[in-house]
Coordinates of C-alpha atoms and ligand atoms in Angstrom, one line a residue:
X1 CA 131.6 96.9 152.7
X2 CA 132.0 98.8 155.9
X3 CA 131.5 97.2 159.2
X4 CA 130.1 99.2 162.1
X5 CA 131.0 97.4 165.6
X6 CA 127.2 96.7 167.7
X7 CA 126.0 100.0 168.2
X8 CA 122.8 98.8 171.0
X9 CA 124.3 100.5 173.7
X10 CA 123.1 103.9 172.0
X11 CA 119.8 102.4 172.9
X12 CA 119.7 102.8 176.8
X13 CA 122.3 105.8 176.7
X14 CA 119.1 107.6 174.4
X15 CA 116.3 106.3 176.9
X16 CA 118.1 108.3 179.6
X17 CA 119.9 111.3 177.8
X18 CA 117.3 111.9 175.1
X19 CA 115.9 116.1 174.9
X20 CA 112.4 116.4 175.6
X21 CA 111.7 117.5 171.5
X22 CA 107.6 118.5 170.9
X23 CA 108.0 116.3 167.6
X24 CA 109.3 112.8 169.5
X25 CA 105.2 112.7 171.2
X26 CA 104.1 111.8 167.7
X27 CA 103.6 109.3 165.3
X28 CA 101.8 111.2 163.1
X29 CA 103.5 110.9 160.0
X30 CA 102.7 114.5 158.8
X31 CA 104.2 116.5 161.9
X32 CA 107.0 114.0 162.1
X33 CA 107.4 115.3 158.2
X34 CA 107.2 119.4 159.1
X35 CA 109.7 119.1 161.4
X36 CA 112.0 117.2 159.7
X37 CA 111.7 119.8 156.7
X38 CA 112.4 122.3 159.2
X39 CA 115.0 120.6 160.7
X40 CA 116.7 120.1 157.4
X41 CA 118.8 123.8 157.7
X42 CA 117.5 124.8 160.5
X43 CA 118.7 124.2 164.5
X44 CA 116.6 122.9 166.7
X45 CA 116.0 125.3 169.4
X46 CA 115.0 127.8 166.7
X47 CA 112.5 124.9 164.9
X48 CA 110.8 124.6 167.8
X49 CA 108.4 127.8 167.3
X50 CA 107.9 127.7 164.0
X51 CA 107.1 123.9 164.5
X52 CA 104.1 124.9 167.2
X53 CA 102.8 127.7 165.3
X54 CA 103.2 126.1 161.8
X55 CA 100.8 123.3 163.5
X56 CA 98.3 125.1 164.9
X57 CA 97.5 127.2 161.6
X58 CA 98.1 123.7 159.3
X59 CA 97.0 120.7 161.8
X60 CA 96.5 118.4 158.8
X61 CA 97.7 117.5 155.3
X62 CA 94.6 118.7 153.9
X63 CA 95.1 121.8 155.7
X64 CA 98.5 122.3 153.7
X65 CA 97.4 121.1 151.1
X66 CA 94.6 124.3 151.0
X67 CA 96.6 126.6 152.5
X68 CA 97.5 130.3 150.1
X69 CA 100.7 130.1 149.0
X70 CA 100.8 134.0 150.9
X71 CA 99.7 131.8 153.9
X72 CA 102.9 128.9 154.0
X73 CA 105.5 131.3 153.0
X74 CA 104.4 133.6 156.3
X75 CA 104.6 131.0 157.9
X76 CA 108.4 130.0 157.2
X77 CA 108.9 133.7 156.8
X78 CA 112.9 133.5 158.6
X79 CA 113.6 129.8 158.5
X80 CA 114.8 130.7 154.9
X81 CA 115.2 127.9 152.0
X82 CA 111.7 128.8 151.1
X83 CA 111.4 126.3 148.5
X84 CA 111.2 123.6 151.2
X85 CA 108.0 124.5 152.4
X86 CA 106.8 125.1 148.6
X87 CA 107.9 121.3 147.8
X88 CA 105.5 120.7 151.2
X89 CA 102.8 121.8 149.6
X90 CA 103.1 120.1 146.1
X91 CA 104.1 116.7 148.1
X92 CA 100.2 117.6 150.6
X93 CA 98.4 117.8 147.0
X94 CA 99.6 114.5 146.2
X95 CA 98.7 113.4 149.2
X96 CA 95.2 114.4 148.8
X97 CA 94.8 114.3 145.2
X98 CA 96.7 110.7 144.5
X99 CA 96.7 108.8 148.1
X100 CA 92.9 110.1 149.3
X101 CA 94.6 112.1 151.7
X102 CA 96.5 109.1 153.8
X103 CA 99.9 109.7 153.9
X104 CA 101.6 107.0 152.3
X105 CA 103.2 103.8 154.6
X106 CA 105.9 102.8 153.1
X107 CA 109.6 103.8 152.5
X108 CA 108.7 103.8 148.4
X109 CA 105.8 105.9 148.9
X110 CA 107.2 108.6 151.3
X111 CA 110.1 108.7 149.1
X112 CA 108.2 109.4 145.8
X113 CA 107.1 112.8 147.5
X114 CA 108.1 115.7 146.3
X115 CA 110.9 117.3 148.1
X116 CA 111.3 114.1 150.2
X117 CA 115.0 112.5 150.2
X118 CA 116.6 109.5 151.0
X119 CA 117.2 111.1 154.9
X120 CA 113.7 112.6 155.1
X121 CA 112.0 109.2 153.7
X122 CA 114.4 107.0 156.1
X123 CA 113.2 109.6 159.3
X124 CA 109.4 109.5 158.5
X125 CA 109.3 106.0 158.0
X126 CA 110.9 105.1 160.7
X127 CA 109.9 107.3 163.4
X128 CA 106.0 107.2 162.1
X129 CA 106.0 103.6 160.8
X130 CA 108.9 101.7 163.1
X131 CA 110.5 100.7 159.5
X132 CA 113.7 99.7 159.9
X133 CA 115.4 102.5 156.9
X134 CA 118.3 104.1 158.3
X135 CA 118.5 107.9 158.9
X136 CA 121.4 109.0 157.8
X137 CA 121.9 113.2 157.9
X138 CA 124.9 115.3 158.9
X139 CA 125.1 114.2 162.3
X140 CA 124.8 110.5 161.6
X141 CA 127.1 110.4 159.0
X142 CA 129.6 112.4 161.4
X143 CA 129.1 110.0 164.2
X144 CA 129.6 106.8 161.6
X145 CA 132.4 108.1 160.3
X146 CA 134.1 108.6 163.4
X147 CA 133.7 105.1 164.8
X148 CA 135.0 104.0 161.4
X149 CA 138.0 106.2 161.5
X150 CA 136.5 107.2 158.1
X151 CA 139.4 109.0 155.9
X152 CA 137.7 110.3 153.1
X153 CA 135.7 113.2 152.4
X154 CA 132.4 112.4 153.8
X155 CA 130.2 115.0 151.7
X156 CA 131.7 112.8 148.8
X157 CA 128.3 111.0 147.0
X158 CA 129.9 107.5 147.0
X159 CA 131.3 108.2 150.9
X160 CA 127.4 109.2 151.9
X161 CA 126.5 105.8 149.9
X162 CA 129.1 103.3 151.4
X163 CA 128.2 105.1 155.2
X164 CA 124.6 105.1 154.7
X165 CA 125.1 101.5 153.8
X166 CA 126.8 100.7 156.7
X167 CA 124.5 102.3 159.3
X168 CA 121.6 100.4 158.0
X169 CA 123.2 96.8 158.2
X170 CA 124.1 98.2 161.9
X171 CA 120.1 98.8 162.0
X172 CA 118.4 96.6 164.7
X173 CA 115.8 94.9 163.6
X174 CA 113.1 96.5 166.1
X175 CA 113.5 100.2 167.4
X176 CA 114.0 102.0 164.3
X177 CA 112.5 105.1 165.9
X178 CA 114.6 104.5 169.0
X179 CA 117.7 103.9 167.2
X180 CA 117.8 106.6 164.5
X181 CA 116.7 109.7 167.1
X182 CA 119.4 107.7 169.3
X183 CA 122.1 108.4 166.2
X184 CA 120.9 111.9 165.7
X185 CA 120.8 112.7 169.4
X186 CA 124.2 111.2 169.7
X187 CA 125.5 113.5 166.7
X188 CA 124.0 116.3 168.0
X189 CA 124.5 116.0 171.5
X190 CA 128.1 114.3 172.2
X191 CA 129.8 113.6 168.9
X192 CA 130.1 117.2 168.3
X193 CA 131.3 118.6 165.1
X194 CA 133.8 121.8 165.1
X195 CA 136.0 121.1 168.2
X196 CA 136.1 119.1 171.0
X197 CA 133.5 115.9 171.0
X198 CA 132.2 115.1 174.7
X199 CA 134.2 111.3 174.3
X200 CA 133.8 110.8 177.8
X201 CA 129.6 110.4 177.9
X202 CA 129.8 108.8 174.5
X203 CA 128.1 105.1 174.8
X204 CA 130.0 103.8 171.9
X205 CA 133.7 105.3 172.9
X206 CA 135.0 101.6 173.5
X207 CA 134.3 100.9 169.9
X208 CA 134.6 104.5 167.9
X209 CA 138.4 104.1 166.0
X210 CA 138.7 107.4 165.9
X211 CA 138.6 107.9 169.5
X212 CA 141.4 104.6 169.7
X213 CA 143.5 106.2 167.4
X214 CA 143.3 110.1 168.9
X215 CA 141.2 111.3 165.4
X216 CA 138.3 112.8 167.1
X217 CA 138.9 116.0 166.0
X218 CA 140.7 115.7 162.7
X219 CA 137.3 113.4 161.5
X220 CA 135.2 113.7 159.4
X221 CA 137.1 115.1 156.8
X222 CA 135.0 117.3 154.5
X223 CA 136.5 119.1 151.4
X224 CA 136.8 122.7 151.3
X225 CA 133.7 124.2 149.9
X226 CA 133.8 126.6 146.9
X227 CA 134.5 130.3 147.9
X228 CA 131.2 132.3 148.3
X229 CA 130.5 134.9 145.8
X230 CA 129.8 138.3 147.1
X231 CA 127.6 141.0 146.0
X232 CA 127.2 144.8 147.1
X233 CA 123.3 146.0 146.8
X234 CA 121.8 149.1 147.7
X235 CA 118.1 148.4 149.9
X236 CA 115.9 151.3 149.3
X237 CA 113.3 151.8 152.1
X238 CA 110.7 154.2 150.0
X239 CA 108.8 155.5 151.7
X240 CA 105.5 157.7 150.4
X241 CA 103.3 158.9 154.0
X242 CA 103.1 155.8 156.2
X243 CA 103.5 153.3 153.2
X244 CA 106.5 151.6 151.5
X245 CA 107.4 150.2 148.7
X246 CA 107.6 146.5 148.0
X247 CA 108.2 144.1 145.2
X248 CA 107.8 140.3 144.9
X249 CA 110.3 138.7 143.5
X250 CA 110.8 136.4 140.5
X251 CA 109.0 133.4 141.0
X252 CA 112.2 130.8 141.2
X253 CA 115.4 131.5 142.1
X254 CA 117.1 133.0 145.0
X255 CA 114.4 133.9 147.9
X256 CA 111.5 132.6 144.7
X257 CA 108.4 134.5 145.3
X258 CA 109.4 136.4 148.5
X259 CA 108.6 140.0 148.8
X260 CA 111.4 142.3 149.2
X261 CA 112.4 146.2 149.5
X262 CA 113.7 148.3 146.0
X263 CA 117.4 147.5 146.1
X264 CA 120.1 148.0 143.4
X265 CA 123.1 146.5 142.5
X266 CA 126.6 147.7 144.0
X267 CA 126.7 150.7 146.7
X268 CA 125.1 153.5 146.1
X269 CA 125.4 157.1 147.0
X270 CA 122.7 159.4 147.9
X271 CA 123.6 161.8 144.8
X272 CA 122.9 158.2 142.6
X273 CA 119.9 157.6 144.4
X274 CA 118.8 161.2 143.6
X275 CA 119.5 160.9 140.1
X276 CA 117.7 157.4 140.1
X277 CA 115.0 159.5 141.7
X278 CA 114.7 162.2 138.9
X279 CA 114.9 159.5 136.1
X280 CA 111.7 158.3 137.0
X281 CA 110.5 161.9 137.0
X282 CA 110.6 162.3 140.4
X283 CA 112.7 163.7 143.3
X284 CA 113.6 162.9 147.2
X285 CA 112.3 164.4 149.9
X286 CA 114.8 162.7 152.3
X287 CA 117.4 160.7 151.4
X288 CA 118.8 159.4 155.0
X289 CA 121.7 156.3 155.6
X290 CA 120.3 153.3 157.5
X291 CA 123.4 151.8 157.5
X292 CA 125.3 148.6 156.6
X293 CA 124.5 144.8 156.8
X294 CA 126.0 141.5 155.7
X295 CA 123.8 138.4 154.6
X296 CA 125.3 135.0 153.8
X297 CA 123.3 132.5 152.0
X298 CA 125.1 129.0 151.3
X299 CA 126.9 130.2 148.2
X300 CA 126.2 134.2 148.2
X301 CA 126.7 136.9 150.8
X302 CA 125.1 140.0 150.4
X303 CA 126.9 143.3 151.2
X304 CA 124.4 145.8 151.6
X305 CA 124.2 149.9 152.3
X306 CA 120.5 150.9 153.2
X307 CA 118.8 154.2 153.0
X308 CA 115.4 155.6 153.9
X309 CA 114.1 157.5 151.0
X310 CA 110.9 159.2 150.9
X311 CA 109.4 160.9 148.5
X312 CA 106.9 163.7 147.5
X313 CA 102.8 162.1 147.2
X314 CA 102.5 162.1 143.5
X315 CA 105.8 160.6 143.5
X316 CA 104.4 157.3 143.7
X317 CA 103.1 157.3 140.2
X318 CA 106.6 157.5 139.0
X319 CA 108.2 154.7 140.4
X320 CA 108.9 151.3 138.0
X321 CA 105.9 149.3 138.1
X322 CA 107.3 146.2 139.7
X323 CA 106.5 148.6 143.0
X324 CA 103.6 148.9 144.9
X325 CA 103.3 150.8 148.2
X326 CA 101.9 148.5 151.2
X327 CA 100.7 150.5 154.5
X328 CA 103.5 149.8 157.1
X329 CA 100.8 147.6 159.4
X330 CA 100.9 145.2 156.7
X331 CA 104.0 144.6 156.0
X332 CA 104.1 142.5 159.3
X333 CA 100.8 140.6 158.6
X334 CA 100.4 139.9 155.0
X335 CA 104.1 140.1 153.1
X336 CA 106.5 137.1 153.7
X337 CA 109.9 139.3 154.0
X338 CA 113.2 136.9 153.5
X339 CA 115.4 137.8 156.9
X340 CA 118.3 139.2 154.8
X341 CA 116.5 142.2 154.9
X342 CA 116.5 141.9 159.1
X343 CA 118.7 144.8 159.5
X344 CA 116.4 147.2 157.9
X345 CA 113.0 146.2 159.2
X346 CA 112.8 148.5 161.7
X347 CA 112.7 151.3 159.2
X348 CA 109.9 149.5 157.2
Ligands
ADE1 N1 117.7 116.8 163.4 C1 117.0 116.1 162.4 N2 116.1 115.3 162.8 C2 116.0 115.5 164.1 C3 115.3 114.9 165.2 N3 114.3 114.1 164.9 N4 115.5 115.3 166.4 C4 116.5 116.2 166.7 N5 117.3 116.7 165.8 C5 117.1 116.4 164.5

């Protein structure tokens, strides 16, 4: 078993260095839950107005738990990992429908939620409930395994298990709010990841091994991930008059449900897009490059080539009928559009 040295001092160091966050005014377990959903991939400075806005359309569980599925995916429309806020909903229906719309007060019960983890469950119950579960997410683990001089690959399950472990002995009995935001703030604020740590404002510098043994930097150590896997698409910004065409896409999966422009595999030319064209039985009017853009997912990076193409009226009867033409000043209201597609908005 791992022994942490008395981490308390992180206590006062938080009282005085801790960021003014909108979700540390609450105990209400349900925004304490959307914002540690959103917080899950997501940095904190760009949280912050999706966190208002999310809350003022969805105040409640119930509200969720209602809400068109068009609705919450607008909602998170740029946040990405969409199927976070989809588990949200599922998770607000059993809420409703199983706990009479109380969200559940204990670690078991938060934890049997769907799309609710070991970090998220730890988090709720301790910031909304003062439970003493640890907390354990990227920075935490970061900041244990420096004081530990940790040597193996942290990302490793049984590495998470024994740190985890060790964090939550180290738990005081009271102030589990206190003392997990204090770990995350700590992470996130001083024991920096990718380059130089801020040691000298770190509370717990007297007892962090790494820091005794000059390891700051080298720790954690975190196996290589697998190489991404690239693919080259052609986006296709129809356009028929002031509307363009749109399709949803396959309900799971890769961006699950989002709606998305016509695009193609590999990099077209406007001569393939033409012939494309007169295979449906129709032809271009325009056919106009919009340029190129890259966007990487965690294990995908898209290499795209965009063009505007617009075609004749009548054309729109020709196109495949996964397509359907939405007036431009929709587009921004009513379709949840994944921001891979950022580059080419303007044009939509
Ligand atoms: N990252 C994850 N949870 C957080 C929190 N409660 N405050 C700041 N950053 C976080």
């Amino acid at each position: 078993m791992l022994i942490l040295p008395d981490l308390a001092p992180i206590l006062p160091w938080y009282e005085k260095n801790r960021r003014d966050l909108p979700w540390r005014h609450t105990k209400d377990p349900y925004r304490i839950w959307v914002s540690e959903i959103m917080l899950q991939q997501t940095r904190v400075e760009a949280v912050i107005p999706y966190y208002e806005r999310f809350l003022n359309a969805l105040p409640t569980v119930a509200a969720l738990a209602a809400a068109p599925e068009a609705q919450i995916l607008k909602l998170w429309e740029g946040l990405g990992y969409y199927s976070r806020v989809r588990n949200m909903q599922k998770a607000a229906r059993t809420v409703m429908e199983v706990h009479n719309g109380v969200f559940p007060t204990t670690f078991e019960g938060i934890r049997a939620l769907c799309g609710i983890g070991e970090y998220t469950a730890g988090a709720i119950a301790s910031f909304a409930f003062d439970l003493p579960y640890p907390a354990v997410d990227g920075n935490v683990l970061r900041v244990a395994a420096r004081l530990l001089a940790f040597e193996e690959d942290v990302l490793a399950p049984t590495s998470k298990k024994q740190l985890t472990a060790a964090v939550a002995a180290a738990q005081p009995e009271d102030h589990a709010a206190d003392f997990n935001q204090a770990m995350i703030e700590l992470g996130a604020t001083v024991c920096l990841p990718n380059g130089v740590p801020k040691c000298e404002g770190c509370p717990l510098r007297a007892v962090c091994r790494a820091h005794a043994e000059g390891k700051e930097i080298a720790l954690p150590i975190r196996r290589k991930p697998a190489p991404r896997k690239k693919e080259r698409r052609t986006v296709w910004i129809l356009r028929c008059g002031d509307r363009i065409a749109l399709r949803r896409r396959p309900e799971s999966g890769l961006l699950a449900g989002l709606f998305e422009p016509f695009c193609c595999e590999g990099h077209q030319t406007p001569s393939e897009i033409a012939a494309t064209l007169t295979q449906w039985g129709t032809s271009p009017l325009r056919i106009a490059p919009l340029g190129e853009a890259k966007h990487i997912f965690t294990h995908l990076e898209w290499h795209m080539v965009g063009f505007e193409v617009i075609i004749p009226e009548d054309g729109m009867d020709f196109v495949p009928s996964e397509l359907f033409f939405a007036p431009r000043e929709e587009i921004d209201v009513q379709y949840a559009l994944p921001s891979a597609y950022r580059a080419y908005r303007p044009f939509m």
